[in-house]
Coordinates of C-alpha atoms and ligand atoms in Angstrom, one line a residue:
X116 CA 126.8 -98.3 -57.6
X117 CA 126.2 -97.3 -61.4
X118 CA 123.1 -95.0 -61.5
X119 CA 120.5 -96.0 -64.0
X120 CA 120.4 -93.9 -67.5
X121 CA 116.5 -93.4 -67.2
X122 CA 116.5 -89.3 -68.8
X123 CA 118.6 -90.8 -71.9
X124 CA 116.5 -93.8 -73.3
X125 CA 113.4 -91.5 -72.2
X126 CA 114.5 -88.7 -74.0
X127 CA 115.6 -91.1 -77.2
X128 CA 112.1 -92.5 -77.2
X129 CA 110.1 -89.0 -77.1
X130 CA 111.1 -86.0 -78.8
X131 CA 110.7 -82.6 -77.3
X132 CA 106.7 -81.2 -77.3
X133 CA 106.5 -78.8 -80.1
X134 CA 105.5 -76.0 -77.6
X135 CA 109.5 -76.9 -76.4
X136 CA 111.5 -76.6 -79.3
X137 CA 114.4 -74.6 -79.7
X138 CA 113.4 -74.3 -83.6
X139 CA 110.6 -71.8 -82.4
X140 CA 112.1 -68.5 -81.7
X141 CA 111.8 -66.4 -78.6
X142 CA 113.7 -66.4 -75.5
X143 CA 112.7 -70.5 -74.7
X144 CA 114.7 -71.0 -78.0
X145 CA 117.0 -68.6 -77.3
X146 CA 117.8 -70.7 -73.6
X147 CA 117.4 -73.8 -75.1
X148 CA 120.5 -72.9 -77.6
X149 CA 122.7 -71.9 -74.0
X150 CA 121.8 -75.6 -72.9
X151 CA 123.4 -77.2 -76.2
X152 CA 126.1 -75.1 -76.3
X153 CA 127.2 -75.9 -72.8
X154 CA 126.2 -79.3 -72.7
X155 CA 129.8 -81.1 -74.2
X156 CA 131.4 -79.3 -71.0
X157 CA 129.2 -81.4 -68.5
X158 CA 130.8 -84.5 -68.8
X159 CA 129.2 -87.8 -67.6
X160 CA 126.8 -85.5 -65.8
X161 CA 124.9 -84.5 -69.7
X162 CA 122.8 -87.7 -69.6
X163 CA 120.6 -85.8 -67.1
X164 CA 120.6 -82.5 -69.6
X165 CA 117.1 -83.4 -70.5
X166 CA 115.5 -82.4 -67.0
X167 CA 117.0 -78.8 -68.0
X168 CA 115.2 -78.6 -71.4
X169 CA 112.0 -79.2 -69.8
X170 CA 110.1 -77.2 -67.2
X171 CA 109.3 -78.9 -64.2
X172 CA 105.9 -77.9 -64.0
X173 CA 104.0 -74.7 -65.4
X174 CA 100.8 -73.5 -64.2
X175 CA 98.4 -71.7 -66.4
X176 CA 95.3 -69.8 -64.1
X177 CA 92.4 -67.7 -65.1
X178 CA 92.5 -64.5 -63.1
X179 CA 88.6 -63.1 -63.1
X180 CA 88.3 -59.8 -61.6
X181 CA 85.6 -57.2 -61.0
X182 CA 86.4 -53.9 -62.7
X183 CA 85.4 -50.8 -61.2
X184 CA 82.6 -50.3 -63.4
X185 CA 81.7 -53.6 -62.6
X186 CA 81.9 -55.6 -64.9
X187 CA 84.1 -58.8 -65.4
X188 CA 87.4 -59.0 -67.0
X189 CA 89.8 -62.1 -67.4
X190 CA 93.3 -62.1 -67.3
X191 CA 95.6 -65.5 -68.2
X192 CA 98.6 -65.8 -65.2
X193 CA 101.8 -68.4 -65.2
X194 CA 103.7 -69.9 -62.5
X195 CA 106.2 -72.1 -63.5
X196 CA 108.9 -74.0 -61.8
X197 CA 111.9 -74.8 -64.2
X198 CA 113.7 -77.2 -61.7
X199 CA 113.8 -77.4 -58.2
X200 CA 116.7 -80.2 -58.0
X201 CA 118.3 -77.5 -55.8
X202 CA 116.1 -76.2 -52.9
X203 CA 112.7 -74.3 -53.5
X204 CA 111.4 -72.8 -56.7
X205 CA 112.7 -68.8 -56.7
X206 CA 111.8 -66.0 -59.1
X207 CA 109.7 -62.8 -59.8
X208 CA 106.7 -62.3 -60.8
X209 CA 106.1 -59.5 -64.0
X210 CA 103.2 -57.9 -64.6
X211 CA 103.0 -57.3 -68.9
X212 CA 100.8 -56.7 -71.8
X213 CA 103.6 -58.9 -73.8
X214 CA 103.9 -61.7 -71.2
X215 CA 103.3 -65.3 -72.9
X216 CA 104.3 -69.2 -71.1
X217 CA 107.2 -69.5 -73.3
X218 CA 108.6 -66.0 -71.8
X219 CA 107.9 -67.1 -68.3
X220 CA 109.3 -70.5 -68.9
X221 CA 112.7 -69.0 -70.2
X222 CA 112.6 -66.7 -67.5
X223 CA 112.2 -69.1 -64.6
X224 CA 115.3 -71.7 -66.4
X225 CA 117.6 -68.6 -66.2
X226 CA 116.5 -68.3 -62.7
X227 CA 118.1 -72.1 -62.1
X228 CA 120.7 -70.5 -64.0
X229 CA 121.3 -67.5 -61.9
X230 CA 120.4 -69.1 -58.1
X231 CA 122.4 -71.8 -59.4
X232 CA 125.8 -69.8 -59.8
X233 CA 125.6 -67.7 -56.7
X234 CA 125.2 -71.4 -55.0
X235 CA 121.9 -70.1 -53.4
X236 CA 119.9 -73.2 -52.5
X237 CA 117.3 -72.5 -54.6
X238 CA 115.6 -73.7 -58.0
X239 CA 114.4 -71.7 -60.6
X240 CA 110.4 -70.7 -61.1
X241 CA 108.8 -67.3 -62.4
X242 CA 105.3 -66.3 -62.5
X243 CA 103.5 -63.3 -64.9
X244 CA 100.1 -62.0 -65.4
X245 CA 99.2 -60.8 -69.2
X246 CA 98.4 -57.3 -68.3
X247 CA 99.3 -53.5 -68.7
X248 CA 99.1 -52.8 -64.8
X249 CA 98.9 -48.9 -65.6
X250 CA 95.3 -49.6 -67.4
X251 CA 94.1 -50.9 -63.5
X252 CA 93.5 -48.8 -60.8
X253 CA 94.7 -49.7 -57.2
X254 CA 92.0 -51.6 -56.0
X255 CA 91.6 -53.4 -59.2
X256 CA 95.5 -54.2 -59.2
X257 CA 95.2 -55.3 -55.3
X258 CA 92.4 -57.9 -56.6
X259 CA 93.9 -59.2 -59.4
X260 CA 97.4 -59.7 -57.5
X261 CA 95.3 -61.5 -55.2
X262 CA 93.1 -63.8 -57.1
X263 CA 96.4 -65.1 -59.1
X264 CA 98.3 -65.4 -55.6
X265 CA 95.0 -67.7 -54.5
X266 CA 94.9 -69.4 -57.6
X267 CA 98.7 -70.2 -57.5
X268 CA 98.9 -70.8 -53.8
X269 CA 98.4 -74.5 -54.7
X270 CA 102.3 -75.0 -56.1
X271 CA 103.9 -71.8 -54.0
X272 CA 104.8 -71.2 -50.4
X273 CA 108.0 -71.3 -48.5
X274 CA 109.2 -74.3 -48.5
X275 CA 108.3 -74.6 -52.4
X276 CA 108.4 -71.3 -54.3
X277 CA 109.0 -68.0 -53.2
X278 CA 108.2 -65.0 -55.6
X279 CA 109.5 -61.6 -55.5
X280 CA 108.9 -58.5 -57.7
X281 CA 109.9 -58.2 -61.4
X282 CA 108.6 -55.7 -63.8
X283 CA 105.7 -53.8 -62.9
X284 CA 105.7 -55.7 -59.4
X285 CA 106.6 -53.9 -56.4
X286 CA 106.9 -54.0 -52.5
X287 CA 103.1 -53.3 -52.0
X288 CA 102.0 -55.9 -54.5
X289 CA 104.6 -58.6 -52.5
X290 CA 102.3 -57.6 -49.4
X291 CA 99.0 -58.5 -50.8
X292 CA 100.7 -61.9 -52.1
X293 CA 102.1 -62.3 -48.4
X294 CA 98.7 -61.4 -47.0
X295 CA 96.6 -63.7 -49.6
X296 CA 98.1 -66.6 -48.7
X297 CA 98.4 -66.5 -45.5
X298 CA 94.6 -65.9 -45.5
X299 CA 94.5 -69.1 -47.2
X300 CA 96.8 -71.1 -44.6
X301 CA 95.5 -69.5 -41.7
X302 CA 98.7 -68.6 -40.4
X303 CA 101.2 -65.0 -41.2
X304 CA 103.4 -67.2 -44.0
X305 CA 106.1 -64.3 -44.5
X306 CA 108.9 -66.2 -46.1
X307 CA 106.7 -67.3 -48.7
X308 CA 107.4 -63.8 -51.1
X309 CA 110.6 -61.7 -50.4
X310 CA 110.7 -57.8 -51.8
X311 CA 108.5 -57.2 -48.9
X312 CA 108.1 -53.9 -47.2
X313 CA 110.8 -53.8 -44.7
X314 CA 107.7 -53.6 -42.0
X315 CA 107.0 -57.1 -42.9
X316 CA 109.9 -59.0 -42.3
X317 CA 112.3 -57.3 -45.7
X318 CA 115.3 -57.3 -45.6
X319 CA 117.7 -54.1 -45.4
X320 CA 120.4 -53.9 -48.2
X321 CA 117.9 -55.3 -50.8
X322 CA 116.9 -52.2 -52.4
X323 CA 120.8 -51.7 -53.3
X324 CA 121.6 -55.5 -54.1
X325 CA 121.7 -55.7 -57.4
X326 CA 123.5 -52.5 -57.8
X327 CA 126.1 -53.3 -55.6
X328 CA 126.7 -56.9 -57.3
X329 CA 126.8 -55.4 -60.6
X330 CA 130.1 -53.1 -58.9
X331 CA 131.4 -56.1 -57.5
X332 CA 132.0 -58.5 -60.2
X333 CA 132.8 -55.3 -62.3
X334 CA 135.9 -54.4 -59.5
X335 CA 136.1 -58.2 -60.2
X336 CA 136.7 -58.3 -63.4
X337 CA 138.8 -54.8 -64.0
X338 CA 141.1 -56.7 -61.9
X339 CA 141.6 -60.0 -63.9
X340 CA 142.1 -57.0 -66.7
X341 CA 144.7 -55.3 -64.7
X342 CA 142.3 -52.4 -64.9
X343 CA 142.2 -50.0 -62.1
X344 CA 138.3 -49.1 -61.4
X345 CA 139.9 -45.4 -60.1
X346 CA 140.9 -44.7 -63.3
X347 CA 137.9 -46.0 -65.5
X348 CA 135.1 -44.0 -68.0
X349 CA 131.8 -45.6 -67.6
X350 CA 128.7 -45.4 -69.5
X351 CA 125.8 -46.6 -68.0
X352 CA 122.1 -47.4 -70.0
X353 CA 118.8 -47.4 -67.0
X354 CA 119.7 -45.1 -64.1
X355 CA 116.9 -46.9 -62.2
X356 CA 117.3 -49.1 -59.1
X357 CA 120.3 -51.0 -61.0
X358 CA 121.8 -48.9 -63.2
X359 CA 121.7 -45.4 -60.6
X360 CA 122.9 -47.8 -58.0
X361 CA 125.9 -49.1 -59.6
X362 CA 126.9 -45.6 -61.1
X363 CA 126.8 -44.1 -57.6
X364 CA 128.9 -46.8 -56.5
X365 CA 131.4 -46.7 -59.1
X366 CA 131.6 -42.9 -58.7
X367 CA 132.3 -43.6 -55.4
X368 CA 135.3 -46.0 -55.7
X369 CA 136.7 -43.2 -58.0
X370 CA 135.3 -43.8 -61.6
X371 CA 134.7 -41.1 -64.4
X372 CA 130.9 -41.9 -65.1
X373 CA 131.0 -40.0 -68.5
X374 CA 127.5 -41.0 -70.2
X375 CA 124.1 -42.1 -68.8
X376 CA 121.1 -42.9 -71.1
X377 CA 117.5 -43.6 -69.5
X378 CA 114.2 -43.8 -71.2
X379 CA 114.2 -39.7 -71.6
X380 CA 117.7 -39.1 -73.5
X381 CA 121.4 -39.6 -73.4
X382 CA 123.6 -36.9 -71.1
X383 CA 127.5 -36.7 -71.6
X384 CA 130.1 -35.2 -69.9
X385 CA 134.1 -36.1 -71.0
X386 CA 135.2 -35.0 -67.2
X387 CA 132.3 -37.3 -65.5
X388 CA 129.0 -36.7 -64.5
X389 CA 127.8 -35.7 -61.0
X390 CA 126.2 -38.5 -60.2
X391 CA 124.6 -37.3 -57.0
X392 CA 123.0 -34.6 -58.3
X393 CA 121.8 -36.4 -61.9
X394 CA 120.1 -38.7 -59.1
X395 CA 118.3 -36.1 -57.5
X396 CA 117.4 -34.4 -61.2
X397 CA 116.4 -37.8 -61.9
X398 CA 113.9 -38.4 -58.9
X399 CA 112.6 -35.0 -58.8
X400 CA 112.0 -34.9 -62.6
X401 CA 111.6 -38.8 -63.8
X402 CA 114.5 -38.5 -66.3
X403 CA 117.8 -37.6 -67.5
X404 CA 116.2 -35.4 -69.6
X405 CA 116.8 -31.3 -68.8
X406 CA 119.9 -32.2 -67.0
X407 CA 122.2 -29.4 -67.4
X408 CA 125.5 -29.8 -66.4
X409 CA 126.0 -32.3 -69.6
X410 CA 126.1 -32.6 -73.1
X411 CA 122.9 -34.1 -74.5
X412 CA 123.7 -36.8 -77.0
X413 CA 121.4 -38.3 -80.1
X414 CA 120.4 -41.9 -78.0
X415 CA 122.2 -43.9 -81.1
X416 CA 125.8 -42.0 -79.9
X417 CA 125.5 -43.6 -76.6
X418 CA 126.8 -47.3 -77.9
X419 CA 129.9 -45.3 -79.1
X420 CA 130.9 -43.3 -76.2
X421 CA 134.6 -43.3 -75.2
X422 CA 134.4 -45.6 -72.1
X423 CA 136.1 -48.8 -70.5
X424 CA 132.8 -49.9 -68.7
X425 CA 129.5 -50.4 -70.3
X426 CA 126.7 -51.0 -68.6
X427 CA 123.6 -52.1 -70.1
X428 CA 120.9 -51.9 -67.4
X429 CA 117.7 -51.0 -68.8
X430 CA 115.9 -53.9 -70.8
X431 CA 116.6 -56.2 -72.9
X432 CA 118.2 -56.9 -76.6
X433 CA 119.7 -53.2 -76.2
X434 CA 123.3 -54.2 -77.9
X435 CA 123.0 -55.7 -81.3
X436 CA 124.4 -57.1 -84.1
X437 CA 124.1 -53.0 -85.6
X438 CA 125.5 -51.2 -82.5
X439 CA 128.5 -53.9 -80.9
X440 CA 130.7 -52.7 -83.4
X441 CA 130.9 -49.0 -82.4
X442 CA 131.3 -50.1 -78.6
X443 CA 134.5 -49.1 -77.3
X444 CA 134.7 -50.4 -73.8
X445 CA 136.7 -53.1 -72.8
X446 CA 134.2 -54.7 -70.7
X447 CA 130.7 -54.8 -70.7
X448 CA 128.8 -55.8 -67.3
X449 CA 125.1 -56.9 -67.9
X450 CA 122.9 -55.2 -65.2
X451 CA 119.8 -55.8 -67.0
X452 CA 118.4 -59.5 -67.9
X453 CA 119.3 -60.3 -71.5
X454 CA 120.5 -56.6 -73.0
X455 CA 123.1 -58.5 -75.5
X456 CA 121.5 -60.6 -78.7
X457 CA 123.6 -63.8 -79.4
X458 CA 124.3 -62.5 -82.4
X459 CA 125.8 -59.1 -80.4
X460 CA 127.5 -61.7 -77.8
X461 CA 129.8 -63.4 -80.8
X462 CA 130.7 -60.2 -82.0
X463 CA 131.8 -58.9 -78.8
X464 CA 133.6 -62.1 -78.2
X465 CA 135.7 -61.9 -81.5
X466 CA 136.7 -58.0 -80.8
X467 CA 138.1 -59.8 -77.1
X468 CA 135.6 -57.4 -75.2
X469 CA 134.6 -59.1 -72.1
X470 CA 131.2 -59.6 -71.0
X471 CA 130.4 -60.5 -67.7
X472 CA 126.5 -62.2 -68.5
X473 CA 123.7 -61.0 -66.6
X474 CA 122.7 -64.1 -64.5
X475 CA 125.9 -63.5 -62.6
X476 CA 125.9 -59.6 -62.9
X477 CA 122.7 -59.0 -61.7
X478 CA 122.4 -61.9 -59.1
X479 CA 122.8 -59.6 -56.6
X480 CA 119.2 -58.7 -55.8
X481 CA 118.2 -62.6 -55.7
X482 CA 121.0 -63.5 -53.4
X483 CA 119.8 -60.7 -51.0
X484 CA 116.5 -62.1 -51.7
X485 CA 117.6 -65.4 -50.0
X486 CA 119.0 -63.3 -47.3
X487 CA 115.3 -61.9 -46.4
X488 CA 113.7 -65.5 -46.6
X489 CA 116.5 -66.7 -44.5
X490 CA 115.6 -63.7 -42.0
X491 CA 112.2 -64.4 -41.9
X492 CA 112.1 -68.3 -41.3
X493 CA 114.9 -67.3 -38.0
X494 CA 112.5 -63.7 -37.5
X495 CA 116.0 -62.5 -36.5
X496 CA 117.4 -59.3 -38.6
X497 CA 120.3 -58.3 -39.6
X498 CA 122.2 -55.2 -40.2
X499 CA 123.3 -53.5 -43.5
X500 CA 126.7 -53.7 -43.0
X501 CA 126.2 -57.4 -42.6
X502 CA 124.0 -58.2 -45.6
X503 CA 126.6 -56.1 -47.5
X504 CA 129.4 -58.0 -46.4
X505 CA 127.5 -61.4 -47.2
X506 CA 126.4 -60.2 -50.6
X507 CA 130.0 -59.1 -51.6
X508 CA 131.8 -62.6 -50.3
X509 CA 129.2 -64.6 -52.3
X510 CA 129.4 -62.7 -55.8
X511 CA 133.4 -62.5 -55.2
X512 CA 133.5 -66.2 -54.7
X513 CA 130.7 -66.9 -58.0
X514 CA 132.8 -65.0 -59.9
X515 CA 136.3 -66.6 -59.1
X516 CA 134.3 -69.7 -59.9
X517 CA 133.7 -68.7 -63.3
X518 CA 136.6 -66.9 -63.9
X519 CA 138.0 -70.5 -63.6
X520 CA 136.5 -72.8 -65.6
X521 CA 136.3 -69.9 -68.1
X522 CA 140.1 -70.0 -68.1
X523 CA 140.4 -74.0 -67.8
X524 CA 137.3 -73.9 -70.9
X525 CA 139.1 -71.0 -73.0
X526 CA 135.3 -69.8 -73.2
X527 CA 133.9 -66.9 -72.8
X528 CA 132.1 -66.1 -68.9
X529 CA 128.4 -66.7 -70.5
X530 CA 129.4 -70.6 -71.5
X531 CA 131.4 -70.6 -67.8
X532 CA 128.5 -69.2 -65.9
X533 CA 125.9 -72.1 -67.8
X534 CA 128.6 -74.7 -67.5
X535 CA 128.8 -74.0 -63.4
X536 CA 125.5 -73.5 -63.3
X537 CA 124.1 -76.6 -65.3
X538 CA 126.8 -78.8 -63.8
X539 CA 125.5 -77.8 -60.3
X540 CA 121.6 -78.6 -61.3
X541 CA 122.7 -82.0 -62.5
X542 CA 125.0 -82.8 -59.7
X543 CA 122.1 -82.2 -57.3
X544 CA 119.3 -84.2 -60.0
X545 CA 122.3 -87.2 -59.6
X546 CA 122.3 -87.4 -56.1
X547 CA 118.7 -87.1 -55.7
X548 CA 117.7 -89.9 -58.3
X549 CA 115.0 -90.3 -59.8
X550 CA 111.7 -91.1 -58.5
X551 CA 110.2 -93.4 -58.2
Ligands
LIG220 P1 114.0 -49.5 -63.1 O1 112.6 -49.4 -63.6 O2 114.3 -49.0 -61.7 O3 114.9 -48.6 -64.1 C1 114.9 -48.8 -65.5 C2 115.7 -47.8 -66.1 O4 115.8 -48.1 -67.5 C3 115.2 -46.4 -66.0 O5 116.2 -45.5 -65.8 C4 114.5 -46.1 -67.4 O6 114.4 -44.8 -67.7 C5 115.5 -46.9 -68.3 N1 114.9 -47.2 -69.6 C6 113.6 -47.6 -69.8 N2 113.4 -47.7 -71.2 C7 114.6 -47.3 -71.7 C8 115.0 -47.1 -73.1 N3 114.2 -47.4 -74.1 N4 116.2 -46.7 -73.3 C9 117.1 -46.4 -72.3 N5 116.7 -46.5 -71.0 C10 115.5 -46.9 -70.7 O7 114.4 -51.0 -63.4 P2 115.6 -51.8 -62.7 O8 115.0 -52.5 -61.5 O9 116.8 -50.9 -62.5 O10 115.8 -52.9 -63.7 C11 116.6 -52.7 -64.9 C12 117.0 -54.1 -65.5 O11 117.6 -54.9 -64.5 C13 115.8 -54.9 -66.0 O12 116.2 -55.7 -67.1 C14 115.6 -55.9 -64.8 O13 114.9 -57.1 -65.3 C15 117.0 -56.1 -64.4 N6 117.1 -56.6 -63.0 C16 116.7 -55.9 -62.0 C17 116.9 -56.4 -60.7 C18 116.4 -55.6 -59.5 O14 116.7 -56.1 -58.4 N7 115.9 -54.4 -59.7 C19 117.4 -57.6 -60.5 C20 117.9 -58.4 -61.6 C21 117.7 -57.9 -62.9

């Protein structure tokens, strides 16, 4: 049975929205640039690329609340589901001054991206609130989490869209959005947020997930390299809940963790860091900074630092077209979303320094993520050692995948990771058909 070619005479008939095009800059340009650059790799299956370059529907809600002084302030909130051709919508939710729809919408197609190489059955979504969170107070916070969870309870819920936290969202504020729409549905919904408090039906493990992936593919990787991870220098950017996670870990397995920068300063120390102990400096103080069994370095040093693992895990756009040259690793594994420009990616592709992209590297934390939603719909737990295990065996098996078609391609692991992703979205948009 040949399959009709509805997406290409539509999409020949009406050009992209302006409010779509990858002419504008920003990160939906920026995705919509990964799309075309992967899209000769798909095969017969790029007549259906169009569904990707379009979100699948975005939400745009006034969120009134009462202020404590008590007056009224407004604040503009996103949901938006980039494709669910896979399972249920899945993404954070980011509180941010800076937030706009085109952010969110790039955010939430990297989520198909990222649930879609860890072959979790799940489409991608986000949601965001423009709003500095540290400018609320508690119960102002708790009201405006709930008014935009009420006013996009009519697309999410746990069969449709799950959110979890992203920046400036936490465990507490996932408990109000569990709470608020359950309200609403008259019935304890806890499958429809994940990141809850563990008291709530969260999962163990979760807290570590996306610490642990980023060591997995790295062990991964160094091993495709014929690198021993025992015997490896690391730097590491963001000694937060990825970045501290991963450097423990590595430490662990026998690495030399030589340089750490967070938001505070740059320590260095040739014969490797304690890592337990910058930990606790870290959570007692808030920083690297006063560390003092390490070399402080000037924050521009860091890119340069002798090392064979970097990891970027702070934000975003951190390695550049001025900084990729002094890098000296030979791999670099993104913990944080989107640390390395395009114009940093070619360059670090032309010196033949690997990098492993974030929506493999970091997948960790959604792919325990579908663990806790998967817990809560059985309301059977699991242990640890079990989500551990689970989370390794799927990140070891998305990786060989990529490693793969990376090989078969000759392309670098970003265009693998989009071409196994994309041609997994499209597979399932296939079989589905269109409707009606
Ligand atoms: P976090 O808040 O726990 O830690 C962030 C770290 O970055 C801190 O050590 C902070 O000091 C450091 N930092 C902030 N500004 C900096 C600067 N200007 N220079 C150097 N360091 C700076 O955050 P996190 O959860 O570890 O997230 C880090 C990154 O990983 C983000 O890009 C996030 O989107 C991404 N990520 C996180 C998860 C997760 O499960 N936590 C999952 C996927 C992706």
């Amino acid at each position: 049975m040949s399959i009709p070619d509805a997406s290409a005479k539509a999409t020949n008939q009406h050009a992209l929205p302006s409010y779509l095009n990858s002419e504008r800059p920003g990160p939906w340009g920026i995705y919509l640039q990964q799309v075309d650059r992967v899209t000769p790799y798909l095969g017969s299956l790029s007549r259906w690329v169009e569904t990707l370059k379009r979100p699948k529907r975005a939400l745009i809600v006034d969120v009134p609340i009462e202020l404590d002084n008590g007056t009224m302030a407004h604040f503009e909130g996103y949901r938006v589901q980039h494709n669910t051709s896979r399972g249920p919508g899945k993404g954070g939710v980011r509180f941010h001054q800076d937030v706009t729809l085109s952010e969110v919408m790039a955010l939430s197609a990297w989520m198909s991206v990222k649930n879609a190489v860890v072959n979790l059955p799940f489409g991608g979504a986000k949601g965001g609130i423009r709003v500095d969170p540290k400018t609320l107070s508690r119960g102002e916070l708790e009201r405006l989490t709930r008014r935009y969870t009420s006013e996009i309870g009519i697309i999410i819920g746990p069969t449709k869209d799950i959110p979890a936290p992203d920046v400036n969202t936490n465990e507490q504020i996932m408990a109000w959005m569990m709470d608020t729409y359950s309200m609403n549905e008259g019935a304890t919904a806890s499958g429809v947020v994940t990141g809850k408090p563990i008291a709530l039906g969260g999962s163990l493990g979760r807290r570590e997930a996306t610490g642990r992936g980023v060591y997995t593919v790295g062990q991964e990787a160094a091993q495709h390299l014929g690198i021993d991870i025992a015997k490896t220098k690391i730097a590491v950017q963001g000694f937060g809940n990825v970045g501290g996670i991963a450097a423990k870990l590595f430490a662990q397995a026998g690495a030399t963790v030589v340089a750490v920068q967070d938001h505070g300063g740059t320590v260095y120390k040739a014969s490797g860091l304690d890592v337990l102990a910058l930990l606790s400096h870290v959570s007692e103080y808030g920083s690297v900074l006063g560390y003092e069994n390490a070399e402080i370095l000037p924050d521009a040093q860091f890119w340069g630092v002798d090392c064979d693992i970097l990891i970027p895990a702070a934000l975003e756009q951190q390695i550049t077209a001025e900084n990729a040259h002094q890098i000296q690793a030979r791999m670099v594994i993104e913990g944080a979303n989107g640390p390395t420009t395009p114009e940093a990616d070619d360059i670090l592709h032309e010196r033949g320094i690997l990098v492993v992209p974030d929506v493999i590297a970091n997948a960790g934390g959604v792919t325990v993520s579908y663990f806790e939603w998967v817990q809560d719909f059985s309301s059977f737990f699991w242990s640890e050692d079990e989500i551990n295990a689970r989370l390794v065996r799927i990140m070891r098996e998305a990786f060989a995948a990529i490693w793969q078609v990376a090989d078969e391609h000759r392309v670098s692991l970003r265009t693998a990771t989009f071409i196994v992703a994309c041609s997994r979205i499209l597979q399932a948009r296939e079989l589905r058909g269109l409707y009606p």
